[in-house]
Amino acid sequence: MENKELSLHAKNIRRNIVKEVYSAQSGHPGGSLGAADIITFLYFEEMNINSENLNSIDRDRFVLSKGHASPALYAALAEKGFMEEEELLTFRAINSRLQGHPNMNYVPGVDMSTGSLGQGVSCAVGMALANRLDKSLNRIYALLGDGECQEGQVWEAAMAAAHYQLDNLCIIVDENNLQIDGRVSEVMNVFSLEEKFKAFNFHTISVDGHDFDQLRKAFEEARNTKGKPTAIIAKTIKGKGVSFMEDQQGWHGVAPNEEQYHAAMKELEA
């Protein structure tokens, strides 16, 4: 897919992220906006997933380990046509399928229920092992946050992935150096993540997480890497696309008011 078309999808996804969080007056806009380009690339170019194989076991799988970024996942599923866009406005409402953390039992296209940080990588490792046992050529992708890498379970899962040489597993770290309490480097420094994953015997790649050319090259490199899993360290800007949210800790889990909503939507229409 051409980068221009990917950019249009990413912009639509960002608009719907803002709509979801504003409609609910609850949610996590910053990390969702920052991850939008990565999720766009996964769903519209990298992964083997479409309306025909959505409910089939024979396709690639995606685990949103940073489950609080569910607005980005739901917006991508709607952009793919897996649900009606109007349903996004029910985000976090009582009895809605679209809860604050994704639930695989209710939402087609959600491959794992996530929310407790650190657990998604373990789930992805299990999926990759299952694919190997089934002799499936499909790949497993997991997106986690850099703050999430403070969880010990991430590194237990990484150790297992490397031990079993899961080259069908690709981890993407959304590295924006912000978490709910401040800068990741100040709350509990995890950097350099590239060096850490390399020490755990991952093939590691660092990219600009908003550059589709770099993402394309990185995912191709990951597919061609044999004998070990890959970790793509994607440098991103939290709140990307909405100027007053960009690189601001305060927008981790706060909904915009009416004035801020209209200002954000105006920027995303440009």
PDB file of C-alpha atoms in Angstrom:
ATOM      1  CA  MET A   1       0.000   0.000   0.000  1.00  0.00           C
ATOM      2  CA  GLU A   2       1.257   3.495  -0.813  1.00  0.00           C
ATOM      3  CA  ASN A   3       2.313   5.663   2.117  1.00  0.00           C
ATOM      4  CA  LYS A   4      -0.247   8.311   1.144  1.00  0.00           C
ATOM      5  CA  GLU A   5      -3.057   5.787   1.569  1.00  0.00           C
ATOM      6  CA  LEU A   6      -1.607   4.546   4.859  1.00  0.00           C
ATOM      7  CA  SER A   7      -1.486   8.139   6.086  1.00  0.00           C
ATOM      8  CA  LEU A   8      -5.163   8.618   5.267  1.00  0.00           C
ATOM      9  CA  HIS A   9      -6.069   5.480   7.212  1.00  0.00           C
ATOM     10  CA  ALA A  10      -3.925   6.657  10.147  1.00  0.00           C
ATOM     11  CA  LYS A  11      -5.633  10.048  10.149  1.00  0.00           C
ATOM     12  CA  ASN A  12      -9.080   8.432  10.148  1.00  0.00           C
ATOM     13  CA  ILE A  13      -7.985   6.186  13.009  1.00  0.00           C
ATOM     14  CA  ARG A  14      -6.737   9.187  14.987  1.00  0.00           C
ATOM     15  CA  ARG A  15     -10.009  11.051  14.439  1.00  0.00           C
ATOM     16  CA  ASN A  16     -11.945   8.068  15.719  1.00  0.00           C
ATOM     17  CA  ILE A  17      -9.643   7.704  18.733  1.00  0.00           C
ATOM     18  CA  VAL A  18     -10.504  11.259  19.754  1.00  0.00           C
ATOM     19  CA  LYS A  19     -14.214  10.635  19.103  1.00  0.00           C
ATOM     20  CA  GLU A  20     -14.186   7.489  21.249  1.00  0.00           C
ATOM     21  CA  VAL A  21     -12.497   9.060  24.242  1.00  0.00           C
ATOM     22  CA  TYR A  22     -14.559  12.253  24.017  1.00  0.00           C
ATOM     23  CA  SER A  23     -17.802  10.291  23.713  1.00  0.00           C
ATOM     24  CA  ALA A  24     -16.949   8.215  26.788  1.00  0.00           C
ATOM     25  CA  GLN A  25     -15.360  11.119  28.668  1.00  0.00           C
ATOM     26  CA  SER A  26     -12.890   8.447  29.694  1.00  0.00           C
ATOM     27  CA  GLY A  27      -9.973   6.568  28.195  1.00  0.00           C
ATOM     28  CA  HIS A  28      -6.364   6.914  27.109  1.00  0.00           C
ATOM     29  CA  PRO A  29      -5.882   9.239  24.128  1.00  0.00           C
ATOM     30  CA  GLY A  30      -2.127   9.882  24.349  1.00  0.00           C
ATOM     31  CA  GLY A  31      -0.784   6.369  23.900  1.00  0.00           C
ATOM     32  CA  SER A  32      -3.522   5.492  21.423  1.00  0.00           C
ATOM     33  CA  LEU A  33      -2.660   8.427  19.151  1.00  0.00           C
ATOM     34  CA  GLY A  34       1.046   7.667  19.439  1.00  0.00           C
ATOM     35  CA  ALA A  35       0.570   4.043  18.403  1.00  0.00           C
ATOM     36  CA  ALA A  36      -1.797   4.805  15.523  1.00  0.00           C
ATOM     37  CA  ASP A  37       0.813   4.635  12.749  1.00  0.00           C
ATOM     38  CA  ILE A  38       2.169   1.299  13.970  1.00  0.00           C
ATOM     39  CA  ILE A  39      -1.308  -0.220  14.216  1.00  0.00           C
ATOM     40  CA  THR A  40      -2.262   1.227  10.831  1.00  0.00           C
ATOM     41  CA  PHE A  41       0.748  -0.384   9.197  1.00  0.00           C
ATOM     42  CA  LEU A  42       0.073  -3.723  10.848  1.00  0.00           C
ATOM     43  CA  TYR A  43      -3.571  -3.896   9.800  1.00  0.00           C
ATOM     44  CA  PHE A  44      -3.313  -2.350   6.338  1.00  0.00           C
ATOM     45  CA  GLU A  45      -0.025  -3.738   5.073  1.00  0.00           C
ATOM     46  CA  GLU A  46       1.823  -6.172   7.287  1.00  0.00           C
ATOM     47  CA  MET A  47      -0.688  -8.641   8.691  1.00  0.00           C
ATOM     48  CA  ASN A  48      -2.657 -11.277   6.841  1.00  0.00           C
ATOM     49  CA  ILE A  49      -6.110 -10.286   8.107  1.00  0.00           C
ATOM     50  CA  ASN A  50      -9.259  -9.435   6.170  1.00  0.00           C
ATOM     51  CA  SER A  51     -13.031  -9.880   6.312  1.00  0.00           C
ATOM     52  CA  GLU A  52     -12.752 -13.340   4.757  1.00  0.00           C
ATOM     53  CA  ASN A  53     -10.327 -14.813   7.303  1.00  0.00           C
ATOM     54  CA  LEU A  54     -11.319 -12.701  10.336  1.00  0.00           C
ATOM     55  CA  ASN A  55     -12.937 -15.641  12.135  1.00  0.00           C
ATOM     56  CA  SER A  56     -10.447 -18.211  10.896  1.00  0.00           C
ATOM     57  CA  ILE A  57      -7.487 -19.638  12.770  1.00  0.00           C
ATOM     58  CA  ASP A  58      -5.503 -19.374   9.537  1.00  0.00           C
ATOM     59  CA  ARG A  59      -4.280 -15.778   9.770  1.00  0.00           C
ATOM     60  CA  ASP A  60      -1.785 -13.572  11.583  1.00  0.00           C
ATOM     61  CA  ARG A  61      -2.605 -12.517  15.158  1.00  0.00           C
ATOM     62  CA  PHE A  62      -2.154  -9.243  17.014  1.00  0.00           C
ATOM     63  CA  VAL A  63      -1.903  -8.817  20.782  1.00  0.00           C
ATOM     64  CA  LEU A  64      -2.342  -5.294  22.133  1.00  0.00           C
ATOM     65  CA  SER A  65      -0.347  -5.866  25.295  1.00  0.00           C
ATOM     66  CA  LYS A  66      -0.793  -2.197  26.249  1.00  0.00           C
ATOM     67  CA  GLY A  67      -4.521  -2.825  26.424  1.00  0.00           C
ATOM     68  CA  HIS A  68      -5.402   0.687  27.598  1.00  0.00           C
ATOM     69  CA  ALA A  69      -4.671   1.818  24.016  1.00  0.00           C
ATOM     70  CA  SER A  70      -7.861   0.020  22.970  1.00  0.00           C
ATOM     71  CA  PRO A  71      -9.267   3.136  21.205  1.00  0.00           C
ATOM     72  CA  ALA A  72      -6.562   2.704  18.555  1.00  0.00           C
ATOM     73  CA  LEU A  73      -7.349  -0.993  18.105  1.00  0.00           C
ATOM     74  CA  TYR A  74     -11.110  -0.435  17.875  1.00  0.00           C
ATOM     75  CA  ALA A  75     -10.602   2.421  15.415  1.00  0.00           C
ATOM     76  CA  ALA A  76      -8.392   0.193  13.242  1.00  0.00           C
ATOM     77  CA  LEU A  77     -10.971  -2.614  13.278  1.00  0.00           C
ATOM     78  CA  ALA A  78     -13.648  -0.138  12.210  1.00  0.00           C
ATOM     79  CA  GLU A  79     -11.363   1.266   9.506  1.00  0.00           C
ATOM     80  CA  LYS A  80     -10.927  -2.285   8.195  1.00  0.00           C
ATOM     81  CA  GLY A  81     -14.720  -2.676   8.060  1.00  0.00           C
ATOM     82  CA  PHE A  82     -14.927  -5.287  10.830  1.00  0.00           C
ATOM     83  CA  MET A  83     -17.456  -3.179  12.741  1.00  0.00           C
ATOM     84  CA  GLU A  84     -19.631  -0.152  12.060  1.00  0.00           C
ATOM     85  CA  GLU A  85     -17.905   3.150  12.758  1.00  0.00           C
ATOM     86  CA  GLU A  86     -20.951   4.326  14.726  1.00  0.00           C
ATOM     87  CA  GLU A  87     -20.294   1.615  17.320  1.00  0.00           C
ATOM     88  CA  LEU A  88     -17.097   3.401  18.307  1.00  0.00           C
ATOM     89  CA  LEU A  89     -19.256   6.023  20.026  1.00  0.00           C
ATOM     90  CA  THR A  90     -20.336   3.348  22.527  1.00  0.00           C
ATOM     91  CA  PHE A  91     -16.750   3.093  23.814  1.00  0.00           C
ATOM     92  CA  ARG A  92     -16.705   2.308  27.558  1.00  0.00           C
ATOM     93  CA  ALA A  93     -20.498   2.494  27.801  1.00  0.00           C
ATOM     94  CA  ILE A  94     -22.305  -0.037  29.988  1.00  0.00           C
ATOM     95  CA  ASN A  95     -23.227  -3.128  27.915  1.00  0.00           C
ATOM     96  CA  SER A  96     -21.028  -2.002  25.012  1.00  0.00           C
ATOM     97  CA  ARG A  97     -18.702  -4.529  23.374  1.00  0.00           C
ATOM     98  CA  LEU A  98     -16.024  -1.852  23.329  1.00  0.00           C
ATOM     99  CA  GLN A  99     -14.788  -1.725  26.889  1.00  0.00           C
ATOM    100  CA  GLY A 100     -11.772   0.219  28.101  1.00  0.00           C
ATOM    101  CA  HIS A 101      -9.595  -2.865  27.673  1.00  0.00           C
ATOM    102  CA  PRO A 102     -10.228  -5.193  24.718  1.00  0.00           C
ATOM    103  CA  ASN A 103     -12.181  -8.406  25.248  1.00  0.00           C
ATOM    104  CA  MET A 104     -11.663 -11.210  22.728  1.00  0.00           C
ATOM    105  CA  ASN A 105     -14.987 -12.817  23.711  1.00  0.00           C
ATOM    106  CA  TYR A 106     -17.049  -9.946  22.344  1.00  0.00           C
ATOM    107  CA  VAL A 107     -15.159  -8.110  19.616  1.00  0.00           C
ATOM    108  CA  PRO A 108     -14.326  -9.826  16.295  1.00  0.00           C
ATOM    109  CA  GLY A 109     -10.697  -9.148  15.450  1.00  0.00           C
ATOM    110  CA  VAL A 110      -9.545  -8.813  19.055  1.00  0.00           C
ATOM    111  CA  ASP A 111      -7.171 -11.752  19.431  1.00  0.00           C
ATOM    112  CA  MET A 112      -6.445 -11.488  23.155  1.00  0.00           C
ATOM    113  CA  SER A 113      -8.089  -9.874  26.164  1.00  0.00           C
ATOM    114  CA  THR A 114      -5.490  -7.562  27.656  1.00  0.00           C
ATOM    115  CA  GLY A 115      -5.115  -4.810  30.196  1.00  0.00           C
ATOM    116  CA  SER A 116      -2.905  -6.102  32.981  1.00  0.00           C
ATOM    117  CA  LEU A 117       0.419  -4.832  31.706  1.00  0.00           C
ATOM    118  CA  GLY A 118       3.081  -7.411  30.933  1.00  0.00           C
ATOM    119  CA  GLN A 119       0.745 -10.319  30.296  1.00  0.00           C
ATOM    120  CA  GLY A 120       0.246  -9.725  26.577  1.00  0.00           C
ATOM    121  CA  VAL A 121       3.787 -10.746  25.676  1.00  0.00           C
ATOM    122  CA  SER A 122       3.322 -14.075  27.484  1.00  0.00           C
ATOM    123  CA  CYS A 123       0.106 -14.644  25.529  1.00  0.00           C
ATOM    124  CA  ALA A 124       1.885 -13.854  22.277  1.00  0.00           C
ATOM    125  CA  VAL A 125       4.652 -16.331  23.135  1.00  0.00           C
ATOM    126  CA  GLY A 126       2.018 -19.000  23.734  1.00  0.00           C
ATOM    127  CA  MET A 127       0.385 -18.228  20.385  1.00  0.00           C
ATOM    128  CA  ALA A 128       3.722 -18.441  18.596  1.00  0.00           C
ATOM    129  CA  LEU A 129       4.452 -21.804  20.231  1.00  0.00           C
ATOM    130  CA  ALA A 130       0.978 -23.049  19.230  1.00  0.00           C
ATOM    131  CA  ASN A 131       1.576 -21.993  15.637  1.00  0.00           C
ATOM    132  CA  ARG A 132       4.829 -23.951  15.613  1.00  0.00           C
ATOM    133  CA  LEU A 133       3.082 -27.069  16.933  1.00  0.00           C
ATOM    134  CA  ASP A 134       0.380 -26.652  14.285  1.00  0.00           C
ATOM    135  CA  LYS A 135       3.047 -26.092  11.615  1.00  0.00           C
ATOM    136  CA  SER A 136       1.325 -22.798  10.831  1.00  0.00           C
ATOM    137  CA  LEU A 137       3.255 -20.179   8.890  1.00  0.00           C
ATOM    138  CA  ASN A 138       1.181 -17.342  10.328  1.00  0.00           C
ATOM    139  CA  ARG A 139       2.918 -14.740  12.476  1.00  0.00           C
ATOM    140  CA  ILE A 140       2.215 -13.257  15.897  1.00  0.00           C
ATOM    141  CA  TYR A 141       2.632  -9.546  16.619  1.00  0.00           C
ATOM    142  CA  ALA A 142       2.523  -7.909  20.060  1.00  0.00           C
ATOM    143  CA  LEU A 143       2.582  -4.200  20.841  1.00  0.00           C
ATOM    144  CA  LEU A 144       3.726  -3.123  24.290  1.00  0.00           C
ATOM    145  CA  GLY A 145       4.666   0.150  25.917  1.00  0.00           C
ATOM    146  CA  ASP A 146       8.072   1.190  27.178  1.00  0.00           C
ATOM    147  CA  GLY A 147       6.639   1.768  30.664  1.00  0.00           C
ATOM    148  CA  GLU A 148       5.172  -1.713  30.442  1.00  0.00           C
ATOM    149  CA  CYS A 149       8.719  -3.032  30.148  1.00  0.00           C
ATOM    150  CA  GLN A 150       9.095  -2.267  33.854  1.00  0.00           C
ATOM    151  CA  GLU A 151       7.024  -5.427  34.418  1.00  0.00           C
ATOM    152  CA  GLY A 152       9.118  -8.502  35.162  1.00  0.00           C
ATOM    153  CA  GLN A 153       6.746 -10.730  33.243  1.00  0.00           C
ATOM    154  CA  VAL A 154       7.823  -9.043  30.003  1.00  0.00           C
ATOM    155  CA  TRP A 155      11.340 -10.328  30.523  1.00  0.00           C
ATOM    156  CA  GLU A 156      10.269 -13.816  31.590  1.00  0.00           C
ATOM    157  CA  ALA A 157       8.281 -14.024  28.352  1.00  0.00           C
ATOM    158  CA  ALA A 158      11.207 -12.634  26.370  1.00  0.00           C
ATOM    159  CA  MET A 159      13.489 -15.273  27.869  1.00  0.00           C
ATOM    160  CA  ALA A 160      11.063 -18.019  26.799  1.00  0.00           C
ATOM    161  CA  ALA A 161      10.649 -16.561  23.299  1.00  0.00           C
ATOM    162  CA  ALA A 162      14.394 -16.574  22.756  1.00  0.00           C
ATOM    163  CA  HIS A 163      14.854 -20.021  24.324  1.00  0.00           C
ATOM    164  CA  TYR A 164      12.324 -21.520  21.915  1.00  0.00           C
ATOM    165  CA  GLN A 165      13.717 -19.525  18.987  1.00  0.00           C
ATOM    166  CA  LEU A 166      10.303 -18.110  18.085  1.00  0.00           C
ATOM    167  CA  ASP A 167      11.108 -16.428  14.800  1.00  0.00           C
ATOM    168  CA  ASN A 168       7.359 -16.249  14.091  1.00  0.00           C
ATOM    169  CA  LEU A 169       7.023 -13.692  16.900  1.00  0.00           C
ATOM    170  CA  CYS A 170       7.534  -9.954  16.464  1.00  0.00           C
ATOM    171  CA  ILE A 171       7.344  -7.627  19.463  1.00  0.00           C
ATOM    172  CA  ILE A 172       6.921  -3.904  18.850  1.00  0.00           C
ATOM    173  CA  VAL A 173       7.755  -1.550  21.706  1.00  0.00           C
ATOM    174  CA  ASP A 174       5.969   1.805  21.564  1.00  0.00           C
ATOM    175  CA  GLU A 175       8.790   3.891  23.013  1.00  0.00           C
ATOM    176  CA  ASN A 176       7.526   7.378  23.860  1.00  0.00           C
ATOM    177  CA  ASN A 177       9.284   7.754  27.247  1.00  0.00           C
ATOM    178  CA  LEU A 178       6.034   8.689  29.005  1.00  0.00           C
ATOM    179  CA  GLN A 179       3.810   6.813  31.431  1.00  0.00           C
ATOM    180  CA  ILE A 180       1.056   7.825  33.819  1.00  0.00           C
ATOM    181  CA  ASP A 181       3.465   9.117  36.495  1.00  0.00           C
ATOM    182  CA  GLY A 182       5.952  10.908  34.255  1.00  0.00           C
ATOM    183  CA  ARG A 183       9.005  10.127  32.136  1.00  0.00           C
ATOM    184  CA  VAL A 184       9.805   6.429  31.948  1.00  0.00           C
ATOM    185  CA  SER A 185      13.476   7.297  32.298  1.00  0.00           C
ATOM    186  CA  GLU A 186      12.710   8.980  35.629  1.00  0.00           C
ATOM    187  CA  VAL A 187      10.014   6.701  37.078  1.00  0.00           C
ATOM    188  CA  MET A 188      11.958   3.473  36.453  1.00  0.00           C
ATOM    189  CA  ASN A 189      14.548   3.667  33.722  1.00  0.00           C
ATOM    190  CA  VAL A 190      14.327   0.768  31.250  1.00  0.00           C
ATOM    191  CA  PHE A 191      16.587   2.143  28.548  1.00  0.00           C
ATOM    192  CA  SER A 192      18.237   1.081  26.317  1.00  0.00           C
ATOM    193  CA  LEU A 193      15.463  -1.316  25.337  1.00  0.00           C
ATOM    194  CA  GLU A 194      17.272  -2.266  22.159  1.00  0.00           C
ATOM    195  CA  GLU A 195      20.284  -3.406  24.177  1.00  0.00           C
ATOM    196  CA  LYS A 196      18.099  -5.221  26.715  1.00  0.00           C
ATOM    197  CA  PHE A 197      16.203  -7.220  24.071  1.00  0.00           C
ATOM    198  CA  LYS A 198      19.477  -7.924  22.297  1.00  0.00           C
ATOM    199  CA  ALA A 199      20.854  -9.304  25.577  1.00  0.00           C
ATOM    200  CA  PHE A 200      17.823 -11.615  25.708  1.00  0.00           C
ATOM    201  CA  ASN A 201      18.865 -12.922  22.267  1.00  0.00           C
ATOM    202  CA  PHE A 202      16.271 -11.069  20.219  1.00  0.00           C
ATOM    203  CA  HIS A 203      16.995  -9.645  16.810  1.00  0.00           C
ATOM    204  CA  THR A 204      16.485  -5.931  17.454  1.00  0.00           C
ATOM    205  CA  ILE A 205      15.621  -3.041  15.153  1.00  0.00           C
ATOM    206  CA  SER A 206      15.127   0.632  16.056  1.00  0.00           C
ATOM    207  CA  VAL A 207      12.830   2.800  13.931  1.00  0.00           C
ATOM    208  CA  ASP A 208      10.825   5.988  13.879  1.00  0.00           C
ATOM    209  CA  GLY A 209       7.359   4.651  14.716  1.00  0.00           C
ATOM    210  CA  HIS A 210       5.706   7.337  12.579  1.00  0.00           C
ATOM    211  CA  ASP A 211       7.708   6.607   9.414  1.00  0.00           C
ATOM    212  CA  PHE A 212       5.990   4.039   7.189  1.00  0.00           C
ATOM    213  CA  ASP A 213       9.122   3.421   5.103  1.00  0.00           C
ATOM    214  CA  GLN A 214      11.108   2.542   8.212  1.00  0.00           C
ATOM    215  CA  LEU A 215       8.297   0.367   9.535  1.00  0.00           C
ATOM    216  CA  ARG A 216       8.033  -1.447   6.208  1.00  0.00           C
ATOM    217  CA  LYS A 217      11.752  -2.201   6.165  1.00  0.00           C
ATOM    218  CA  ALA A 218      11.736  -3.315   9.807  1.00  0.00           C
ATOM    219  CA  PHE A 219       8.831  -5.736   9.425  1.00  0.00           C
ATOM    220  CA  GLU A 220      10.395  -7.199   6.289  1.00  0.00           C
ATOM    221  CA  GLU A 221      13.636  -7.708   8.208  1.00  0.00           C
ATOM    222  CA  ALA A 222      11.677  -9.356  11.024  1.00  0.00           C
ATOM    223  CA  ARG A 223       9.992 -11.782   8.604  1.00  0.00           C
ATOM    224  CA  ASN A 224      13.358 -12.728   7.148  1.00  0.00           C
ATOM    225  CA  THR A 225      15.026 -13.272  10.536  1.00  0.00           C
ATOM    226  CA  LYS A 226      15.334 -16.967  11.371  1.00  0.00           C
ATOM    227  CA  GLY A 227      16.155 -18.703  14.638  1.00  0.00           C
ATOM    228  CA  LYS A 228      15.208 -15.887  17.019  1.00  0.00           C
ATOM    229  CA  PRO A 229      12.310 -13.522  17.743  1.00  0.00           C
ATOM    230  CA  THR A 230      12.434  -9.876  16.714  1.00  0.00           C
ATOM    231  CA  ALA A 231      11.874  -6.757  18.821  1.00  0.00           C
ATOM    232  CA  ILE A 232      11.180  -3.552  16.918  1.00  0.00           C
ATOM    233  CA  ILE A 233      11.834  -0.524  19.117  1.00  0.00           C
ATOM    234  CA  ALA A 234       9.580   2.142  17.624  1.00  0.00           C
ATOM    235  CA  LYS A 235      10.290   5.690  18.800  1.00  0.00           C
ATOM    236  CA  THR A 236       6.982   7.552  18.958  1.00  0.00           C
ATOM    237  CA  ILE A 237       5.427  10.765  20.237  1.00  0.00           C
ATOM    238  CA  LYS A 238       2.627  10.301  22.737  1.00  0.00           C
ATOM    239  CA  GLY A 239      -0.456  12.157  21.501  1.00  0.00           C
ATOM    240  CA  LYS A 240       0.889  12.320  17.931  1.00  0.00           C
ATOM    241  CA  GLY A 241      -1.340  14.313  15.596  1.00  0.00           C
ATOM    242  CA  VAL A 242      -2.904  16.618  18.179  1.00  0.00           C
ATOM    243  CA  SER A 243      -0.414  19.372  18.966  1.00  0.00           C
ATOM    244  CA  PHE A 244      -1.540  20.158  22.510  1.00  0.00           C
ATOM    245  CA  MET A 245      -1.459  16.461  23.439  1.00  0.00           C
ATOM    246  CA  GLU A 246       1.937  15.670  21.953  1.00  0.00           C
ATOM    247  CA  ASP A 247       4.611  14.558  24.443  1.00  0.00           C
ATOM    248  CA  GLN A 248       2.399  15.533  27.383  1.00  0.00           C
ATOM    249  CA  GLN A 249       2.144  13.179  30.347  1.00  0.00           C
ATOM    250  CA  GLY A 250      -1.210  14.704  31.325  1.00  0.00           C
ATOM    251  CA  TRP A 251      -2.925  13.219  28.281  1.00  0.00           C
ATOM    252  CA  HIS A 252      -2.151   9.646  29.282  1.00  0.00           C
ATOM    253  CA  GLY A 253      -5.628   8.957  30.606  1.00  0.00           C
ATOM    254  CA  VAL A 254      -7.699  12.151  30.326  1.00  0.00           C
ATOM    255  CA  ALA A 255     -10.592  12.878  27.959  1.00  0.00           C
ATOM    256  CA  PRO A 256     -10.794  16.217  26.130  1.00  0.00           C
ATOM    257  CA  ASN A 257     -13.510  18.703  27.004  1.00  0.00           C
ATOM    258  CA  GLU A 258     -15.748  20.122  24.266  1.00  0.00           C
ATOM    259  CA  GLU A 259     -13.379  22.924  23.332  1.00  0.00           C
ATOM    260  CA  GLN A 260     -10.375  20.606  23.238  1.00  0.00           C
ATOM    261  CA  TYR A 261     -12.346  18.039  21.250  1.00  0.00           C
ATOM    262  CA  HIS A 262     -13.203  20.515  18.507  1.00  0.00           C
ATOM    263  CA  ALA A 263      -9.632  21.821  18.440  1.00  0.00           C
ATOM    264  CA  ALA A 264      -8.265  18.277  18.086  1.00  0.00           C
ATOM    265  CA  MET A 265     -10.726  17.361  15.345  1.00  0.00           C
ATOM    266  CA  LYS A 266      -9.876  20.558  13.452  1.00  0.00           C
ATOM    267  CA  GLU A 267      -6.183  19.632  13.502  1.00  0.00           C
ATOM    268  CA  LEU A 268      -6.940  16.094  12.344  1.00  0.00           C
ATOM    269  CA  GLU A 269      -9.071  17.364   9.442  1.00  0.00           C
ATOM    270  CA  ALA A 270      -6.152  19.378   8.052  1.00  0.00           C
TER     271      ALA A 270
END
